Coordinates of C-alpha atoms in Angstrom, one line a residue:
M1 CA -33.0 8.7 39.1
T2 CA -35.6 7.8 41.7
T3 CA -37.0 9.9 44.5
S4 CA -39.2 9.3 47.5
N5 CA -40.5 11.9 49.9
N6 CA -40.1 12.4 53.6
R7 CA -40.9 15.7 55.3
G8 CA -38.1 18.1 55.8
P9 CA -37.9 21.4 57.7
A10 CA -41.1 23.5 57.6
G11 CA -42.9 20.6 55.9
R12 CA -40.8 20.7 52.8
P13 CA -40.3 17.3 51.1
A14 CA -36.9 15.7 51.9
R15 CA -35.8 13.7 48.9
V16 CA -34.0 10.4 48.7
T17 CA -32.1 10.5 45.4
T18 CA -30.6 7.4 43.7
K19 CA -28.3 7.5 40.7
T20 CA -26.6 4.9 38.6
L21 CA -22.9 5.8 38.5
Q22 CA -21.6 2.9 36.4
D23 CA -22.7 -0.5 35.4
G24 CA -23.5 -2.2 38.7
V25 CA -22.7 0.8 40.8
K26 CA -25.4 3.0 42.4
R27 CA -25.4 5.9 44.8
T28 CA -28.2 7.0 47.1
V29 CA -28.3 10.2 49.1
L30 CA -30.6 10.2 52.1
P31 CA -32.3 13.4 53.3
S32 CA -29.8 13.7 56.2
G33 CA -26.9 14.0 53.7
L34 CA -25.6 10.4 54.4
R35 CA -24.6 8.6 51.2
I36 CA -24.9 4.9 50.3
V37 CA -22.8 3.6 47.4
T38 CA -22.9 0.0 46.3
E39 CA -21.5 -2.3 43.6
A40 CA -23.3 -5.4 42.7
I41 CA -21.0 -8.4 41.9
P42 CA -23.3 -11.3 41.3
T43 CA -20.4 -13.8 40.8
T44 CA -19.3 -13.6 44.4
R45 CA -20.7 -15.2 47.5
S46 CA -19.5 -12.6 49.9
A47 CA -20.2 -8.9 50.7
S48 CA -18.1 -6.2 52.3
L49 CA -19.6 -3.2 54.1
G50 CA -17.8 -0.1 55.3
V51 CA -19.0 2.9 57.3
W52 CA -16.6 5.7 56.3
V53 CA -16.4 8.9 58.2
G54 CA -14.6 11.9 56.7
I55 CA -12.9 12.7 60.0
G56 CA -9.4 11.9 60.9
S57 CA -6.4 13.0 63.0
R58 CA -5.9 16.2 61.0
D59 CA -9.3 17.4 62.4
E60 CA -8.1 17.4 66.0
T61 CA -6.7 20.2 68.1
P62 CA -3.3 19.6 69.7
G63 CA -5.0 18.8 73.0
M64 CA -7.2 16.3 71.4
S65 CA -4.5 14.6 69.3
G66 CA -5.5 10.9 69.0
A67 CA -9.2 11.4 69.6
S68 CA -10.2 9.9 66.2
H69 CA -8.2 6.8 66.9
F70 CA -9.4 6.6 70.5
L71 CA -13.0 6.8 69.2
E72 CA -12.3 4.1 66.7
H73 CA -11.5 1.8 69.6
L74 CA -14.6 2.8 71.7
L75 CA -17.3 2.4 69.0
F76 CA -16.8 -1.4 69.2
K77 CA -17.3 -1.4 73.0
G78 CA -21.0 -1.3 73.2
T79 CA -24.3 0.4 72.2
H80 CA -27.8 0.6 73.7
K81 CA -28.6 -2.7 71.8
R82 CA -25.4 -4.7 72.0
T83 CA -22.5 -5.3 74.3
A84 CA -18.9 -5.4 73.0
L85 CA -19.1 -9.1 73.0
Q86 CA -22.3 -9.2 71.1
I87 CA -20.9 -6.8 68.4
S88 CA -18.0 -9.2 67.7
A89 CA -19.8 -12.5 68.4
E90 CA -22.8 -11.8 66.1
I91 CA -20.5 -11.3 63.1
E92 CA -18.0 -14.1 64.0
A93 CA -20.9 -16.5 64.5
V94 CA -21.6 -16.4 60.7
G95 CA -17.9 -16.6 59.8
G96 CA -17.5 -12.9 59.2
E97 CA -14.9 -10.4 60.4
T98 CA -15.0 -6.8 61.5
N99 CA -12.3 -4.2 62.0
A100 CA -11.6 -0.5 61.7
F101 CA -8.7 1.9 61.0
T102 CA -8.0 5.6 61.3
T103 CA -6.1 7.8 58.9
K104 CA -5.2 11.5 58.9
E105 CA -8.3 12.3 56.9
Y106 CA -10.9 9.6 57.5
T107 CA -11.9 6.7 59.6
C108 CA -13.4 3.4 58.4
Y109 CA -15.4 0.7 60.2
Y110 CA -15.9 -2.4 58.1
A111 CA -17.2 -6.0 58.0
R112 CA -16.9 -8.8 55.5
V113 CA -19.5 -11.6 55.5
L114 CA -21.3 -14.1 53.3
D115 CA -23.8 -12.5 51.0
A116 CA -26.7 -14.1 53.0
D117 CA -25.5 -12.3 56.1
L118 CA -25.2 -8.8 54.7
A119 CA -28.3 -7.7 56.6
L120 CA -26.7 -8.6 59.9
A121 CA -23.5 -6.8 59.0
V122 CA -25.5 -3.6 58.1
D123 CA -27.4 -3.7 61.4
V124 CA -24.3 -4.4 63.6
M125 CA -22.0 -1.8 61.9
C126 CA -24.6 0.9 61.7
D127 CA -25.5 0.3 65.4
A128 CA -21.9 0.5 66.5
V129 CA -21.1 3.7 64.6
A130 CA -24.4 5.5 65.2
D131 CA -25.3 4.6 68.8
S132 CA -22.2 4.0 70.9
I133 CA -22.6 4.5 74.6
I134 CA -18.9 5.4 75.2
D135 CA -19.0 4.1 78.8
P136 CA -16.5 5.8 81.1
A137 CA -15.2 2.4 82.2
D138 CA -14.5 1.5 78.6
V139 CA -12.7 4.8 78.1
E140 CA -10.3 3.9 80.9
T141 CA -9.8 0.3 79.5
E142 CA -9.1 1.5 76.0
R143 CA -6.8 4.3 77.2
G144 CA -4.5 1.6 78.6
V145 CA -4.8 -0.4 75.3
I146 CA -3.9 2.7 73.3
L147 CA -1.0 3.7 75.5
E148 CA 0.4 0.1 75.0
E149 CA -0.2 0.5 71.3
I150 CA 1.8 3.7 71.3
A151 CA 4.6 2.1 73.2
M152 CA 4.6 -0.9 70.9
H153 CA 4.9 1.4 67.9
E154 CA 7.9 3.0 69.4
D155 CA 9.5 -0.4 69.6
E156 CA 9.2 -0.8 65.8
P157 CA 11.9 1.5 64.4
G158 CA 11.0 0.6 60.9
D159 CA 7.5 2.2 61.5
E160 CA 8.7 5.0 63.7
V161 CA 11.0 6.4 61.1
H162 CA 8.1 7.2 58.8
D163 CA 6.4 9.2 61.6
V164 CA 9.7 11.0 62.3
F165 CA 9.9 11.9 58.6
T166 CA 6.3 13.1 58.3
E167 CA 6.9 15.4 61.3
A168 CA 10.1 16.6 59.8
I169 CA 8.0 17.7 56.7
F170 CA 4.9 19.1 58.4
G171 CA 6.1 20.0 61.9
D172 CA 3.3 21.0 64.2
H173 CA 0.6 21.0 61.5
P174 CA -2.0 18.3 62.2
L175 CA -0.6 16.3 59.2
G176 CA 2.6 16.1 61.1
R177 CA 1.2 14.6 64.2
L178 CA 0.8 10.9 65.1
I179 CA -2.6 9.4 64.3
S180 CA -2.5 7.6 67.6
G181 CA -1.8 10.7 69.6
T182 CA 0.9 10.7 72.2
E183 CA 1.1 9.6 75.9
E184 CA 0.8 13.3 76.8
S185 CA -2.4 13.8 74.8
I186 CA -4.1 10.4 75.5
T187 CA -3.5 10.3 79.2
P188 CA -5.6 13.4 80.2
M189 CA -8.3 13.0 77.5
T190 CA -11.7 12.7 79.2
R191 CA -14.9 10.7 78.3
N192 CA -16.8 14.0 77.8
Q193 CA -14.2 15.3 75.4
I194 CA -14.3 12.2 73.3
N195 CA -18.1 12.0 73.4
S196 CA -18.3 15.7 72.3
F197 CA -15.9 15.0 69.4
Y198 CA -18.1 12.0 68.5
K199 CA -21.4 14.0 68.5
R200 CA -20.0 17.0 66.7
R201 CA -18.0 15.2 64.0
Y202 CA -19.9 12.0 63.3
T203 CA -22.7 13.6 61.4
P204 CA -24.6 12.2 58.3
P205 CA -23.1 14.6 55.7
N206 CA -19.6 13.4 56.7
I207 CA -20.5 9.7 56.3
V208 CA -20.5 7.3 53.4
I209 CA -21.7 3.7 53.7
A210 CA -20.2 1.6 50.9
A211 CA -20.9 -2.1 50.1
A212 CA -19.7 -4.4 47.4
G213 CA -20.6 -8.0 46.6
N214 CA -23.6 -10.2 45.8
L215 CA -26.2 -7.6 46.8
D216 CA -29.1 -5.4 45.7
H217 CA -28.7 -1.7 46.1
A218 CA -32.3 -0.9 47.0
T219 CA -32.2 -3.6 49.7
V220 CA -29.0 -2.2 51.2
V221 CA -30.6 1.3 51.3
R222 CA -33.6 -0.1 53.1
L223 CA -31.4 -2.0 55.6
V224 CA -29.3 1.1 56.3
R225 CA -32.4 3.3 56.9
K226 CA -33.9 0.7 59.2
A227 CA -30.6 0.3 61.1
L228 CA -30.2 4.1 61.6
A229 CA -33.9 4.8 62.4
G230 CA -34.1 6.7 65.7
T231 CA -30.4 7.3 66.1
A232 CA -28.4 10.5 65.9
L233 CA -27.7 9.8 62.2
D234 CA -31.4 9.9 61.4
T235 CA -32.2 13.5 62.2
G236 CA -32.4 16.7 60.1
T237 CA -31.9 17.4 56.5
A238 CA -28.6 18.4 54.9
D239 CA -26.5 18.2 51.8
P240 CA -23.6 15.8 51.7
A241 CA -20.2 17.3 52.6
G242 CA -18.0 17.8 49.6
P243 CA -14.5 16.4 49.3
R244 CA -12.0 18.0 51.7
T245 CA -10.0 20.7 49.9
G246 CA -8.1 22.6 52.5
S247 CA -8.6 26.3 53.0
K248 CA -5.0 27.4 52.5
R249 CA -1.5 26.0 51.7
V250 CA -0.2 23.6 54.2
P251 CA 2.9 25.0 55.8
T252 CA 6.0 22.8 55.7
Q253 CA 9.3 22.9 57.5
R254 CA 12.7 23.9 56.1
P255 CA 14.6 20.8 55.1
H256 CA 16.5 19.4 58.0
T257 CA 17.7 16.2 59.7
V258 CA 16.0 14.5 62.6
V259 CA 17.7 11.6 64.5
R260 CA 16.0 9.3 67.0
N261 CA 18.7 7.5 69.0
R262 CA 17.7 3.9 69.4
D263 CA 19.8 0.9 70.4
T264 CA 19.0 -1.1 67.3
E265 CA 20.8 -3.7 65.2
Q266 CA 19.6 -2.0 62.1
A267 CA 19.4 1.6 61.1
H268 CA 16.2 3.0 59.4
V269 CA 16.3 6.1 57.2
V270 CA 13.9 8.1 55.1
L271 CA 15.1 10.8 52.8
G272 CA 12.6 13.0 50.9
G273 CA 10.6 16.1 50.7
V274 CA 7.3 17.8 49.9
G275 CA 5.1 16.0 47.4
I276 CA 1.7 16.8 45.7
G277 CA -1.9 16.6 46.8
R278 CA -4.2 13.8 45.7
R279 CA -6.2 15.9 43.2
D280 CA -3.1 17.2 41.5
E281 CA -3.2 16.1 37.8
R282 CA 0.4 15.1 38.1
R283 CA -0.4 12.2 40.4
F284 CA -0.5 9.8 37.5
A285 CA 3.0 10.8 36.4
L286 CA 4.2 10.6 40.0
G287 CA 2.9 7.1 40.2
V288 CA 4.9 6.0 37.2
L289 CA 8.0 7.8 38.5
N290 CA 7.7 6.2 41.9
N291 CA 7.7 2.7 40.4
V292 CA 10.7 3.5 38.3
L293 CA 12.7 4.8 41.3
G294 CA 11.7 2.4 44.1
G295 CA 8.5 0.6 43.4
G296 CA 9.6 -2.9 42.9
M297 CA 12.5 -5.3 42.4
S298 CA 13.3 -3.9 39.0
S299 CA 13.4 -0.3 40.3
R300 CA 16.6 1.8 40.2
L301 CA 17.1 2.0 43.9
F302 CA 16.4 -1.7 44.6
Q303 CA 18.8 -2.7 41.8
E304 CA 21.5 -0.2 42.8
I305 CA 21.4 -0.6 46.6
R306 CA 20.3 -4.2 47.2
E307 CA 20.9 -6.3 44.1
K308 CA 24.3 -4.8 43.1
R309 CA 25.8 -4.0 46.5
G310 CA 23.8 -5.9 49.1
L311 CA 23.7 -2.9 51.3
A312 CA 20.1 -3.2 52.5
Y313 CA 17.4 -5.8 52.7
S314 CA 14.6 -3.3 52.2
V315 CA 14.7 -0.2 50.1
Y316 CA 11.8 1.5 48.4
S317 CA 10.3 4.9 47.5
Y318 CA 6.7 6.1 48.2
A319 CA 4.4 9.0 47.9
S320 CA 1.7 10.0 50.5
Q321 CA -1.0 12.3 49.2
Y322 CA -3.6 14.3 51.2
A323 CA -6.3 16.7 50.1
D324 CA -4.0 19.7 49.9
A325 CA -0.5 18.4 50.5
G326 CA 1.8 15.4 50.1
L327 CA 5.3 14.1 50.6
F328 CA 7.7 11.9 48.7
G329 CA 10.3 9.7 50.4
V330 CA 12.8 6.9 50.0
Y331 CA 13.1 4.4 52.9
A332 CA 16.0 2.0 53.5
G333 CA 16.9 -0.3 56.4
C334 CA 20.5 -1.3 56.7
A335 CA 23.4 -1.9 59.1
P336 CA 24.4 1.3 60.9
G337 CA 27.8 1.2 59.3
K338 CA 26.3 1.3 55.9
V339 CA 24.0 4.3 56.3
E340 CA 26.3 6.8 54.7
E341 CA 26.9 4.7 51.6
V342 CA 23.2 4.0 51.2
L343 CA 22.4 7.7 51.6
D344 CA 25.1 8.7 49.1
L345 CA 23.8 6.2 46.5
T346 CA 20.2 7.3 47.1
R347 CA 21.1 11.0 46.7
A348 CA 23.1 10.3 43.6
E349 CA 20.2 8.3 42.0
L350 CA 17.7 11.0 42.8
E351 CA 20.0 13.7 41.3
R352 CA 20.6 11.6 38.2
V353 CA 16.8 11.1 37.6
S354 CA 16.1 14.7 38.3
A355 CA 18.8 15.9 35.8
K356 CA 18.5 13.3 33.1
G357 CA 15.0 11.8 33.5
V358 CA 14.1 8.2 32.8
D359 CA 14.0 6.3 29.5
A360 CA 11.0 5.0 27.5
E361 CA 11.5 1.4 28.7
E362 CA 11.4 2.4 32.3
I363 CA 8.3 4.5 31.8
A364 CA 6.5 1.6 30.1
R365 CA 7.4 -0.7 33.0
G366 CA 6.3 1.9 35.5
K367 CA 2.9 2.3 33.8
G368 CA 2.5 -1.5 33.7
M369 CA 3.1 -1.6 37.5
V370 CA 0.6 1.1 38.2
K371 CA -2.1 -0.5 36.1
G372 CA -1.4 -4.0 37.3
A373 CA -1.4 -3.0 41.0
F374 CA -4.7 -1.2 40.5
V375 CA -6.6 -3.9 38.7
L376 CA -5.2 -6.8 40.8
G377 CA -6.1 -4.9 43.9
L378 CA -9.8 -5.1 42.9
E379 CA -10.0 -8.8 43.1
D380 CA -12.0 -9.0 46.3
T381 CA -15.2 -7.3 47.6
G382 CA -13.2 -5.5 50.3
S383 CA -11.1 -3.6 47.9
R384 CA -14.1 -2.9 45.6
M385 CA -15.9 -1.4 48.7
S386 CA -12.9 0.7 49.6
R387 CA -12.7 2.1 46.1
L388 CA -16.3 3.2 46.1
A389 CA -16.0 4.9 49.5
K390 CA -12.7 6.7 48.8
S391 CA -13.9 7.9 45.4
E392 CA -17.1 9.3 47.0
L393 CA -15.5 10.7 50.1
L394 CA -12.1 12.0 48.8
Y395 CA -12.9 12.9 45.2
G396 CA -16.6 13.3 44.8
D397 CA -16.8 11.1 41.7
L398 CA -16.0 7.5 40.6
M399 CA -13.5 7.1 37.9
S400 CA -14.1 3.9 35.9
V401 CA -11.4 1.3 35.6
D402 CA -11.0 1.9 31.9
E403 CA -10.8 5.7 32.5
L404 CA -8.1 5.3 35.2
L405 CA -6.1 2.9 33.0
G406 CA -6.4 5.4 30.2
R407 CA -5.1 8.2 32.4
V408 CA -2.0 6.1 33.2
D409 CA -1.5 5.2 29.5
A410 CA -1.7 8.9 28.6
V411 CA 1.3 9.8 30.8
T412 CA 4.1 11.1 28.7
A413 CA 7.9 11.0 29.2
D414 CA 7.9 14.8 29.5
E415 CA 5.4 14.7 32.3
V416 CA 7.3 12.1 34.3
N417 CA 10.6 13.9 33.8
A418 CA 9.0 17.3 34.7
I419 CA 7.8 16.0 38.0
A420 CA 11.1 14.3 38.6
A421 CA 12.9 17.6 38.0
G422 CA 10.5 19.4 40.3
L423 CA 10.4 17.0 43.3
L424 CA 13.8 15.3 43.3
A425 CA 15.9 18.4 42.9
Q426 CA 14.4 20.1 46.0
P427 CA 16.4 20.2 49.3
M428 CA 15.4 17.2 51.3
S429 CA 14.8 16.3 54.9
L430 CA 16.3 13.2 56.5
A431 CA 14.8 11.0 59.3
V432 CA 17.0 8.5 61.0
V433 CA 16.2 5.9 63.7
G434 CA 19.1 4.0 65.0
P435 CA 22.2 4.0 67.2
F436 CA 23.2 7.6 66.3
D437 CA 23.0 11.1 67.5
E438 CA 22.6 14.4 65.6
A439 CA 26.3 15.0 65.4
D440 CA 26.7 11.9 63.2
F441 CA 24.8 13.7 60.4
S442 CA 25.8 17.3 61.1
G443 CA 27.9 17.3 58.0
R444 CA 25.1 16.3 55.7

């Protein structure tokens, strides 16, 4: 561990601490509480950088629904040093790319460049996140863009059905709301409200800067400190924020059916219920179970519904996990006239697995899929960077690849069957988007 001194409150030394987490992976905590985590991969000629903020749509009040996503758009619109064009042009001029995304629990701003251009990426991305002007004219421009984005999303029933299902599970809780907000929340949102959200929420203890590629950790730390010097992210001393835990149990809705009538050629359905949180030790068993049920072409649902009967082009299961809650669902897209048969087959398969469990061959295949997806997903610097940031921001530690693979290998048949009995036997909610009304499903 290395330390260097600045002066903190009342003249006390403010320490910069650096620790090696794994081979090639280092973590530095600045006096402000901002964290910098890097992974050196000398065999690559690229580098990926992400500024991750532990703030997402679940941190918004109902009246500010969509503020995090709105802010994500605005931070690329200009700073005191750069115009919106300069932010994009400087990165594109060296063949790099920038983008951002918002989730329910965090927001990420990232860039991928050649290793020689990492200094530029650090300067541009730190500038955009730390020193945005949020000009009133840009707020109005992006308001229109976001309203169009919301309308476009409503024209994609295959996406909309997942939002309908999430709301059916969590209701009015922030986890049940749209990340984008709604027309009713975005239209009246003011520049002052967004700017206040920005200043209050985007603080150093909530931020992790992660980078992976052909880089040197000490150099990245120096570049970050230089880029943030004199900004709002370079003031005060604080400890980093811990992983989000949730103060109490997230309330969920009684199982029910929600139908959104849309004049579509294909019907979209999600059937499922409450799942588990991301720190639940059963998450490894759930990952195996999910693959057995609907995680690939060899899964039970895919074989039963698509391969044997040709009832749906797309059918799969999935699990979404948050700090203190989760959900589990099965999606299918099929002709409206085939919905009842698809739902009957899905329910029958879930009941079968819940009551009888799955066999050793399926568990072995499910484990292989979990492990393969994880390892193959680490083949580029962007995914390596994301792994660092999520581990730091969401879990507070970094599990090695070997440790994670070992946790998957250690999953037993009893553990898989126990979580199947617990999750799949519960009464479930149903979300439907298609040419139906509520009466079409009143008997279910």
